[in-house]
PDB file of C-alpha atoms in Angstrom:
ATOM      1  CA  MET E   3     128.154  93.540  82.776  1.00 33.00           C
ATOM      2  CA  LYS E   4     128.674  95.802  85.745  1.00 38.00           C
ATOM      3  CA  LEU E   5     131.380  94.833  88.188  1.00 35.00           C
ATOM      4  CA  TYR E   6     129.144  94.883  91.246  1.00 39.00           C
ATOM      5  CA  ASN E   7     126.816  92.152  89.908  1.00 44.00           C
ATOM      6  CA  PRO E   8     128.775  89.368  91.718  1.00 46.00           C
ATOM      7  CA  ILE E   9     128.356  91.309  94.952  1.00 44.00           C
ATOM      8  CA  LEU E  10     124.615  91.540  94.452  1.00 43.00           C
ATOM      9  CA  LEU E  11     124.392  87.841  93.592  1.00 44.00           C
ATOM     10  CA  SER E  12     126.193  86.999  96.833  1.00 48.00           C
ATOM     11  CA  PHE E  13     123.827  89.315  98.662  1.00 44.00           C
ATOM     12  CA  LEU E  14     120.783  87.531  97.243  1.00 45.00           C
ATOM     13  CA  THR E  15     122.276  84.158  98.193  1.00 47.00           C
ATOM     14  CA  ILE E  16     122.603  85.277 101.814  1.00 46.00           C
ATOM     15  CA  VAL E  17     119.029  86.561 101.916  1.00 43.00           C
ATOM     16  CA  LEU E  18     117.476  83.515 100.284  1.00 45.00           C
ATOM     17  CA  SER E  19     119.465  81.103 102.465  1.00 48.00           C
ATOM     18  CA  ASN E  20     117.715  82.529 105.525  1.00 47.00           C
ATOM     19  CA  PHE E  21     114.217  81.896 104.242  1.00 44.00           C
ATOM     20  CA  PRO E  22     113.940  78.086 104.391  1.00 43.00           C
ATOM     21  CA  THR E  23     114.190  78.294 108.181  1.00 42.00           C
ATOM     22  CA  ALA E  24     111.454  80.894 108.293  1.00 42.00           C
ATOM     23  CA  LEU E  25     109.140  79.065 105.945  1.00 42.00           C
ATOM     24  CA  TYR E  26     109.347  75.801 107.914  1.00 42.00           C
ATOM     25  CA  ASN E  27     109.121  77.464 111.325  1.00 43.00           C
ATOM     26  CA  PRO E  28     105.844  76.560 113.070  1.00 43.00           C
ATOM     27  CA  ALA E  29     105.419  80.253 113.883  1.00 43.00           C
ATOM     28  CA  TYR E  30     104.657  80.853 110.197  1.00 41.00           C
ATOM     29  CA  SER E  31     102.152  78.084 109.826  1.00 40.00           C
ATOM     30  CA  GLN E  32      98.661  79.063 108.799  1.00 41.00           C
ATOM     31  CA  LYS E  33      97.473  76.445 111.309  1.00 41.00           C
ATOM     32  CA  SER E  34      99.332  77.991 114.232  1.00 41.00           C
ATOM     33  CA  ALA E  35      97.887  77.493 117.708  1.00 37.00           C
ATOM     34  CA  SER E  36      97.680  81.272 118.191  1.00 41.00           C
ATOM     35  CA  ASP E  37      96.704  84.308 116.154  1.00 45.00           C
ATOM     36  CA  THR E  38      99.935  86.322 115.858  1.00 46.00           C
ATOM     37  CA  ILE E  39      99.832  90.086 115.372  1.00 46.00           C
ATOM     38  CA  LEU E  40     103.057  91.526 113.982  1.00 50.00           C
ATOM     39  CA  SER E  41     104.654  94.149 116.182  1.00 50.00           C
ATOM     40  CA  ASN E  42     104.458  97.749 115.094  1.00 63.00           C
ATOM     41  CA  GLY E  43     107.872  99.104 114.126  1.00 82.00           C
ATOM     42  CA  LEU E  44     109.697 101.553 111.891  1.00 90.00           C
ATOM     43  CA  ARG E  45     112.200 100.071 109.414  1.00 92.00           C
ATOM     44  CA  ILE E  46     114.766 102.393 107.782  1.00 92.00           C
ATOM     45  CA  GLY E  47     117.005 101.221 104.932  1.00 92.00           C
ATOM     46  CA  PHE E  48     119.361 102.154 102.113  1.00 91.00           C
ATOM     47  CA  ASP E  49     119.788 100.785  98.605  1.00 89.00           C
ATOM     48  CA  LEU E  50     123.049  98.824  98.473  1.00 86.00           C
ATOM     49  CA  GLY E  51     123.173  98.961  94.674  1.00 77.00           C
ATOM     50  CA  ARG E  52     123.282 102.758  94.692  1.00 70.00           C
ATOM     51  CA  ILE E  53     126.028 102.764  97.313  1.00 63.00           C
ATOM     52  CA  ALA E  54     128.046 100.232  95.262  1.00 58.00           C
ATOM     53  CA  ASN E  55     127.812 102.518  92.223  1.00 58.00           C
ATOM     54  CA  PHE E  56     129.456 105.291  94.226  1.00 55.00           C
ATOM     55  CA  TYR E  57     132.654 103.243  94.557  1.00 55.00           C
ATOM     56  CA  MET E  58     132.907 102.096  90.934  1.00 53.00           C
ATOM     57  CA  LYS E  59     135.765 103.439  88.822  1.00 50.00           C
ATOM     58  CA  ASN E  60     134.877 105.628  85.834  1.00 49.00           C
ATOM     59  CA  GLN E  61     131.323 105.908  87.131  1.00 54.00           C
ATOM     60  CA  LYS E  62     129.805 109.165  85.881  1.00 70.00           C
ATOM     61  CA  ASN E  63     126.464 108.754  87.604  1.00 76.00           C
ATOM     62  CA  PHE E  64     125.776 109.209  91.301  1.00 81.00           C
ATOM     63  CA  SER E  65     122.616 108.277  93.176  1.00 85.00           C
ATOM     64  CA  LEU E  66     121.373 107.497  96.663  1.00 89.00           C
ATOM     65  CA  GLU E  67     118.089 106.026  97.831  1.00 93.00           C
ATOM     66  CA  GLY E  68     116.579 105.449 101.252  1.00 93.00           C
ATOM     67  CA  SER E  69     113.377 103.779 102.361  1.00 94.00           C
ATOM     68  CA  ALA E  70     111.170 103.599 105.424  1.00 94.00           C
ATOM     69  CA  ASP E  71     108.204 101.418 106.278  1.00 91.00           C
ATOM     70  CA  ILE E  72     105.923 101.090 109.244  1.00 90.00           C
ATOM     71  CA  GLY E  73     103.934  97.956 109.897  1.00 82.00           C
ATOM     72  CA  TYR E  74     100.590  97.108 111.384  1.00 81.00           C
ATOM     73  CA  GLN E  75      99.705  93.446 111.448  1.00 81.00           C
ATOM     74  CA  ARG E  76     100.377  92.190 107.885  1.00 86.00           C
ATOM     75  CA  TRP E  77     100.235  95.621 106.197  1.00 90.00           C
ATOM     76  CA  LEU E  78     103.156  97.985 105.631  1.00 90.00           C
ATOM     77  CA  GLY E  79     103.046 101.646 104.670  1.00 94.00           C
ATOM     78  CA  VAL E  80     106.156 102.509 102.634  1.00 95.00           C
ATOM     79  CA  ALA E  81     107.935 105.731 101.644  1.00 96.00           C
ATOM     80  CA  GLU E  82     111.087 105.941  99.490  1.00 96.00           C
ATOM     81  CA  LEU E  83     113.208 108.969  98.642  1.00 96.00           C
ATOM     82  CA  GLY E  84     116.181 109.269  96.289  1.00 94.00           C
ATOM     83  CA  TYR E  85     118.570 111.614  94.509  1.00 94.00           C
ATOM     84  CA  ALA E  86     120.359 111.112  91.188  1.00 92.00           C
ATOM     85  CA  ASN E  87     123.013 112.999  89.224  1.00 92.00           C
ATOM     86  CA  ILE E  88     123.308 111.645  85.691  1.00 88.00           C
ATOM     87  CA  LYS E  89     125.858 112.389  82.979  1.00 88.00           C
ATOM     88  CA  SER E  90     125.663 110.814  79.558  1.00 84.00           C
ATOM     89  CA  SER E  91     127.326 111.571  76.236  1.00 83.00           C
ATOM     90  CA  LYS E  92     127.680 110.132  72.753  1.00 83.00           C
ATOM     91  CA  ASP E  93     130.368 111.460  70.464  1.00 81.00           C
ATOM     92  CA  GLN E  94     129.004 113.960  67.938  1.00 78.00           C
ATOM     93  CA  VAL E  95     125.418 113.191  69.019  1.00 84.00           C
ATOM     94  CA  TYR E  96     124.782 114.684  72.462  1.00 86.00           C
ATOM     95  CA  ASP E  97     126.253 115.709  75.793  1.00 89.00           C
ATOM     96  CA  TYR E  98     123.652 115.385  78.556  1.00 91.00           C
ATOM     97  CA  ASN E  99     123.546 116.303  82.250  1.00 92.00           C
ATOM     98  CA  SER E 100     120.725 116.036  84.767  1.00 93.00           C
ATOM     99  CA  ASN E 101     120.024 115.888  88.476  1.00 94.00           C
ATOM    100  CA  GLY E 102     116.868 115.533  90.493  1.00 95.00           C
ATOM    101  CA  ILE E 103     114.995 113.982  93.371  1.00 96.00           C
ATOM    102  CA  TYR E 104     112.248 111.395  93.357  1.00 96.00           C
ATOM    103  CA  GLY E 105     109.888 109.822  95.826  1.00 96.00           C
ATOM    104  CA  ARG E 106     107.527 106.874  96.072  1.00 97.00           C
ATOM    105  CA  VAL E 107     104.738 106.060  98.498  1.00 97.00           C
ATOM    106  CA  GLY E 108     102.647 102.933  98.722  1.00 96.00           C
ATOM    107  CA  VAL E 109     101.537  99.884 100.645  1.00 96.00           C
ATOM    108  CA  GLU E 110     102.727  96.296 100.954  1.00 95.00           C
ATOM    109  CA  ARG E 111     100.994  93.122 102.068  1.00 94.00           C
ATOM    110  CA  ASN E 112     103.006  90.473 103.917  1.00 92.00           C
ATOM    111  CA  LEU E 113     102.242  87.000 102.592  1.00 93.00           C
ATOM    112  CA  LEU E 114     103.639  85.346 105.718  1.00 88.00           C
ATOM    113  CA  LYS E 115     101.523  85.013 108.833  1.00 82.00           C
ATOM    114  CA  GLY E 116     103.500  85.756 111.982  1.00 73.00           C
ATOM    115  CA  GLY E 117     107.208  86.192 112.644  1.00 76.00           C
ATOM    116  CA  ASP E 118     109.597  88.972 111.647  1.00 81.00           C
ATOM    117  CA  ASP E 119     110.447  88.145 108.012  1.00 87.00           C
ATOM    118  CA  VAL E 120     108.451  89.582 105.137  1.00 89.00           C
ATOM    119  CA  VAL E 121     107.522  88.195 101.716  1.00 93.00           C
ATOM    120  CA  PHE E 122     105.428  90.884 100.094  1.00 94.00           C
ATOM    121  CA  TRP E 123     103.632  92.327  97.121  1.00 95.00           C
ATOM    122  CA  GLY E 124     102.449  95.913  96.858  1.00 96.00           C
ATOM    123  CA  LEU E 125     101.790  99.114  94.939  1.00 97.00           C
ATOM    124  CA  ARG E 126     103.648 102.425  94.602  1.00 96.00           C
ATOM    125  CA  TYR E 127     103.007 105.895  93.250  1.00 98.00           C
ATOM    126  CA  GLY E 128     106.183 107.685  92.124  1.00 97.00           C
ATOM    127  CA  ILE E 129     107.061 111.256  91.194  1.00 96.00           C
ATOM    128  CA  SER E 130     110.336 112.754  89.968  1.00 96.00           C
ATOM    129  CA  GLN E 131     111.306 116.424  89.801  1.00 95.00           C
ATOM    130  CA  MET E 132     114.492 117.082  87.838  1.00 94.00           C
ATOM    131  CA  ASN E 133     116.625 119.601  85.950  1.00 94.00           C
ATOM    132  CA  TYR E 134     118.474 118.683  82.760  1.00 93.00           C
ATOM    133  CA  SER E 135     120.530 120.292  80.014  1.00 91.00           C
ATOM    134  CA  TYR E 136     122.211 119.433  76.717  1.00 91.00           C
ATOM    135  CA  GLY E 137     125.663 120.898  76.106  1.00 88.00           C
ATOM    136  CA  TYR E 138     125.006 120.017  72.470  1.00 84.00           C
ATOM    137  CA  TYR E 139     122.815 117.690  70.458  1.00 85.00           C
ATOM    138  CA  ASN E 140     122.651 116.613  66.823  1.00 82.00           C
ATOM    139  CA  VAL E 141     119.438 115.068  65.531  1.00 78.00           C
ATOM    140  CA  ILE E 142     120.054 113.232  62.261  1.00 74.00           C
ATOM    141  CA  ASP E 143     117.112 112.814  59.862  1.00 69.00           C
ATOM    142  CA  THR E 144     117.899 111.780  56.263  1.00 67.00           C
ATOM    143  CA  ILE E 145     114.384 112.685  55.048  1.00 69.00           C
ATOM    144  CA  TRP E 146     113.496 115.953  56.758  1.00 68.00           C
ATOM    145  CA  GLY E 147     116.983 117.076  57.537  1.00 65.00           C
ATOM    146  CA  GLY E 148     118.745 117.155  60.865  1.00 71.00           C
ATOM    147  CA  THR E 149     118.932 119.781  63.536  1.00 78.00           C
ATOM    148  CA  SER E 150     121.457 120.665  66.187  1.00 82.00           C
ATOM    149  CA  GLY E 151     121.797 122.992  69.111  1.00 83.00           C
ATOM    150  CA  SER E 152     121.962 123.116  72.868  1.00 85.00           C
ATOM    151  CA  ILE E 153     119.400 123.303  75.665  1.00 87.00           C
ATOM    152  CA  PRO E 154     120.100 125.268  78.839  1.00 90.00           C
ATOM    153  CA  LYS E 155     119.045 124.030  82.238  1.00 90.00           C
ATOM    154  CA  THR E 156     115.337 123.262  82.204  1.00 91.00           C
ATOM    155  CA  SER E 157     112.908 121.426  84.478  1.00 92.00           C
ATOM    156  CA  ALA E 158     110.835 118.285  84.024  1.00 92.00           C
ATOM    157  CA  THR E 159     108.357 116.274  86.065  1.00 94.00           C
ATOM    158  CA  GLN E 160     107.180 112.695  85.671  1.00 95.00           C
ATOM    159  CA  HIS E 161     104.568 110.569  87.465  1.00 97.00           C
ATOM    160  CA  TRP E 162     104.351 106.776  87.389  1.00 97.00           C
ATOM    161  CA  GLY E 163     102.922 103.742  89.159  1.00 97.00           C
ATOM    162  CA  GLU E 164     104.596 100.504  90.235  1.00 97.00           C
ATOM    163  CA  LEU E 165     103.673  96.917  90.990  1.00 97.00           C
ATOM    164  CA  VAL E 166     106.271  95.549  93.410  1.00 97.00           C
ATOM    165  CA  GLY E 167     107.238  92.322  95.145  1.00 96.00           C
ATOM    166  CA  GLY E 168     110.151  91.091  97.216  1.00 95.00           C
ATOM    167  CA  ILE E 169     111.453  89.921 100.569  1.00 93.00           C
ATOM    168  CA  LYS E 170     112.855  91.442 103.760  1.00 92.00           C
ATOM    169  CA  GLY E 171     114.755  88.875 105.803  1.00 91.00           C
ATOM    170  CA  LEU E 172     115.802  89.331 109.424  1.00 91.00           C
ATOM    171  CA  VAL E 173     119.510  88.423 109.598  1.00 92.00           C
ATOM    172  CA  TRP E 174     120.625  89.725 112.999  1.00 90.00           C
ATOM    173  CA  LYS E 175     119.078  91.749 115.844  1.00 88.00           C
ATOM    174  CA  ASN E 176     116.631  93.927 113.893  1.00 89.00           C
ATOM    175  CA  PHE E 177     118.926  94.133 110.818  1.00 93.00           C
ATOM    176  CA  TYR E 178     117.327  93.095 107.542  1.00 94.00           C
ATOM    177  CA  LEU E 179     118.518  92.272 104.038  1.00 93.00           C
ATOM    178  CA  GLY E 180     116.136  92.166 101.125  1.00 93.00           C
ATOM    179  CA  PHE E 181     115.250  93.160  97.603  1.00 93.00           C
ATOM    180  CA  THR E 182     112.344  94.749  95.750  1.00 95.00           C
ATOM    181  CA  LEU E 183     111.426  93.916  92.148  1.00 96.00           C
ATOM    182  CA  ARG E 184     109.534  96.644  90.281  1.00 96.00           C
ATOM    183  CA  PHE E 185     107.326  96.881  87.214  1.00 97.00           C
ATOM    184  CA  ARG E 186     106.857 100.587  86.414  1.00 96.00           C
ATOM    185  CA  PHE E 187     104.292 102.204  84.119  1.00 96.00           C
ATOM    186  CA  LYS E 188     104.274 105.867  83.141  1.00 95.00           C
ATOM    187  CA  ILE E 189     101.275 107.986  84.085  1.00 95.00           C
ATOM    188  CA  SER E 190     102.261 111.428  82.793  1.00 90.00           C
ATOM    189  CA  GLY E 191     105.262 113.679  82.171  1.00 87.00           C
ATOM    190  CA  SER E 192     106.028 117.259  81.176  1.00 84.00           C
ATOM    191  CA  TYR E 193     109.077 119.328  80.223  1.00 81.00           C
ATOM    192  CA  ASN E 194     109.700 122.851  78.998  1.00 73.00           C
ATOM    193  CA  ALA E 195     112.009 122.330  76.023  1.00 69.00           C
ATOM    194  CA  ASP E 196     112.060 121.027  72.452  1.00 75.00           C
ATOM    195  CA  LEU E 197     114.020 117.964  73.556  1.00 82.00           C
ATOM    196  CA  GLY E 198     113.046 115.976  76.640  1.00 86.00           C
ATOM    197  CA  PRO E 199     115.213 114.204  79.235  1.00 90.00           C
ATOM    198  CA  ILE E 200     116.974 110.922  78.501  1.00 89.00           C
ATOM    199  CA  ILE E 201     116.734 109.336  81.951  1.00 90.00           C
ATOM    200  CA  VAL E 202     114.209 110.101  84.704  1.00 92.00           C
ATOM    201  CA  PRO E 203     115.564 109.620  88.257  1.00 92.00           C
ATOM    202  CA  GLY E 204     113.732 106.793  89.994  1.00 92.00           C
ATOM    203  CA  TYR E 205     112.041 105.629  86.785  1.00 93.00           C
ATOM    204  CA  GLY E 206     114.533 104.946  83.998  1.00 90.00           C
ATOM    205  CA  ALA E 207     114.496 105.674  80.264  1.00 90.00           C
ATOM    206  CA  ALA E 208     112.217 108.662  79.666  1.00 90.00           C
ATOM    207  CA  ASP E 209     110.999 107.415  76.271  1.00 88.00           C
ATOM    208  CA  LYS E 210     109.702 104.088  77.648  1.00 91.00           C
ATOM    209  CA  SER E 211     106.099 103.695  78.772  1.00 92.00           C
ATOM    210  CA  THR E 212     107.038 100.742  81.015  1.00 94.00           C
ATOM    211  CA  ALA E 213     110.223  99.707  82.773  1.00 93.00           C
ATOM    212  CA  PHE E 214     111.566  97.001  85.081  1.00 94.00           C
ATOM    213  CA  GLY E 215     113.903  97.561  88.001  1.00 91.00           C
ATOM    214  CA  ALA E 216     115.246  96.148  91.258  1.00 92.00           C
ATOM    215  CA  ASN E 217     116.631  97.483  94.514  1.00 91.00           C
ATOM    216  CA  TYR E 218     118.747  95.697  97.117  1.00 92.00           C
ATOM    217  CA  TYR E 219     118.286  96.990 100.643  1.00 92.00           C
ATOM    218  CA  ILE E 220     119.913  96.784 104.035  1.00 92.00           C
ATOM    219  CA  SER E 221     117.660  98.105 106.778  1.00 93.00           C
ATOM    220  CA  TYR E 222     117.204  98.352 110.523  1.00 93.00           C
ATOM    221  CA  ARG E 223     113.913  98.058 112.352  1.00 90.00           C
ATOM    222  CA  ILE E 224     113.099 100.161 115.408  1.00 88.00           C
ATOM    223  CA  PRO E 225     110.458  98.082 117.207  1.00 82.00           C
ATOM    224  CA  PHE E 226     107.679  99.869 119.049  1.00 77.00           C
ATOM    225  CA  LYS E 227     106.848  96.807 121.080  1.00 65.00           C
ATOM    226  CA  LYS E 228     107.491  93.097 121.160  1.00 59.00           C
ATOM    227  CA  PRO E 229     105.302  90.813 119.062  1.00 51.00           C
ATOM    228  CA  ALA E 230     102.110  90.041 120.926  1.00 49.00           C
ATOM    229  CA  THR E 231     100.298  86.742 120.637  1.00 51.00           C
ATOM    230  CA  PHE E 232      96.740  86.153 121.654  1.00 48.00           C
ATOM    231  CA  PRO E 233      95.926  82.491 122.338  1.00 56.00           C
ATOM    232  CA  LYS E 234      92.701  81.230 120.909  1.00 57.00           C
ATOM    233  CA  LYS E 235      89.965  80.738 123.448  1.00 60.00           C
ATOM    234  CA  LYS E 236      89.528  77.099 124.283  1.00 64.00           C
ATOM    235  CA  LYS E 237      86.008  75.805 124.456  1.00 63.00           C
ATOM    236  CA  VAL E 238      85.155  74.596 127.938  1.00 62.00           C
ATOM    237  CA  LYS E 239      83.482  71.232 127.803  1.00 64.00           C
ATOM    238  CA  LYS E 240      80.489  70.951 130.065  1.00 62.00           C
ATOM    239  CA  ASP E 241      80.525  67.901 132.342  1.00 59.00           C
ATOM    240  CA  LYS E 242      77.737  65.545 131.619  1.00 59.00           C
ATOM    241  CA  LYS E 243      75.369  64.994 134.501  1.00 61.00           C
ATOM    242  CA  ALA E 244      76.256  61.815 136.290  1.00 57.00           C
ATOM    243  CA  ALA E 245      73.606  59.127 136.224  1.00 59.00           C
ATOM    244  CA  PRO E 246      71.800  58.710 139.555  1.00 63.00           C
ATOM    245  CA  VAL E 247      73.166  55.915 141.716  1.00 61.00           C
ATOM    246  CA  LEU E 248      70.439  53.381 142.575  1.00 64.00           C
ATOM    247  CA  PRO E 249      70.506  51.766 145.998  1.00 65.00           C
ATOM    248  CA  ALA E 250      71.775  48.219 146.043  1.00 64.00           C
ATOM    249  CA  ALA E 251      69.150  45.518 146.199  1.00 64.00           C
ATOM    250  CA  PRO E 252      68.859  43.782 149.612  1.00 68.00           C
ATOM    251  CA  PRO E 253      70.474  40.356 149.746  1.00 66.00           C
ATOM    252  CA  LYS E 254      68.144  37.416 149.226  1.00 65.00           C
ATOM    253  CA  LYS E 255      67.389  35.359 152.359  1.00 58.00           C
TER     254      LYS E 255
END
């Protein structure tokens, strides 16, 4: 188990502890007295898990990822960009190096009505452009015989889709903590060598048609304007016409 897992568990505890207040806040009620329109704003964030990897001892891999989203009402347009440098080796089997960039674009739908916190689901389209090389490789095959060699720097491209879900919780003055869970499925891939890449930046194992992943973000929102609420129009009750007042009968003599 990686050493930064306890840090990420603590991070999730902090995020989730903030949500009971939001969920029981009248502002989030579907029966609210007003129709709330979420303020437009730009949210910029970084993946904490990638940053934690940078400080781990004996860590051969290096990666960074940033994200940005812009909201209108309960919809969010999202863009994510990352870089990865990957080194992997197995004694007498292979020595592998790669680096590349990747990006994702998509949309998210906020399941909460009103307020600043976000519980969402959404879709992504991802693409990775990378270079990789094998210092050496040995393919062992007891039936057809093995092969060995090396592959100089070559390029590869992969496309994939994602189904995502997660939360973005406001913790302090436009600062957010949150996570995104991802189910990835490969669309297509190409490379110009006899042996393909081992790991695709932003996706995962190159030989898998599907993959799961998660990101843990800290982000800051730049609001364009304050949330605006538009009270529902109250129906004006028409006064019923008063009944005519009849003159009093004259007193009997």
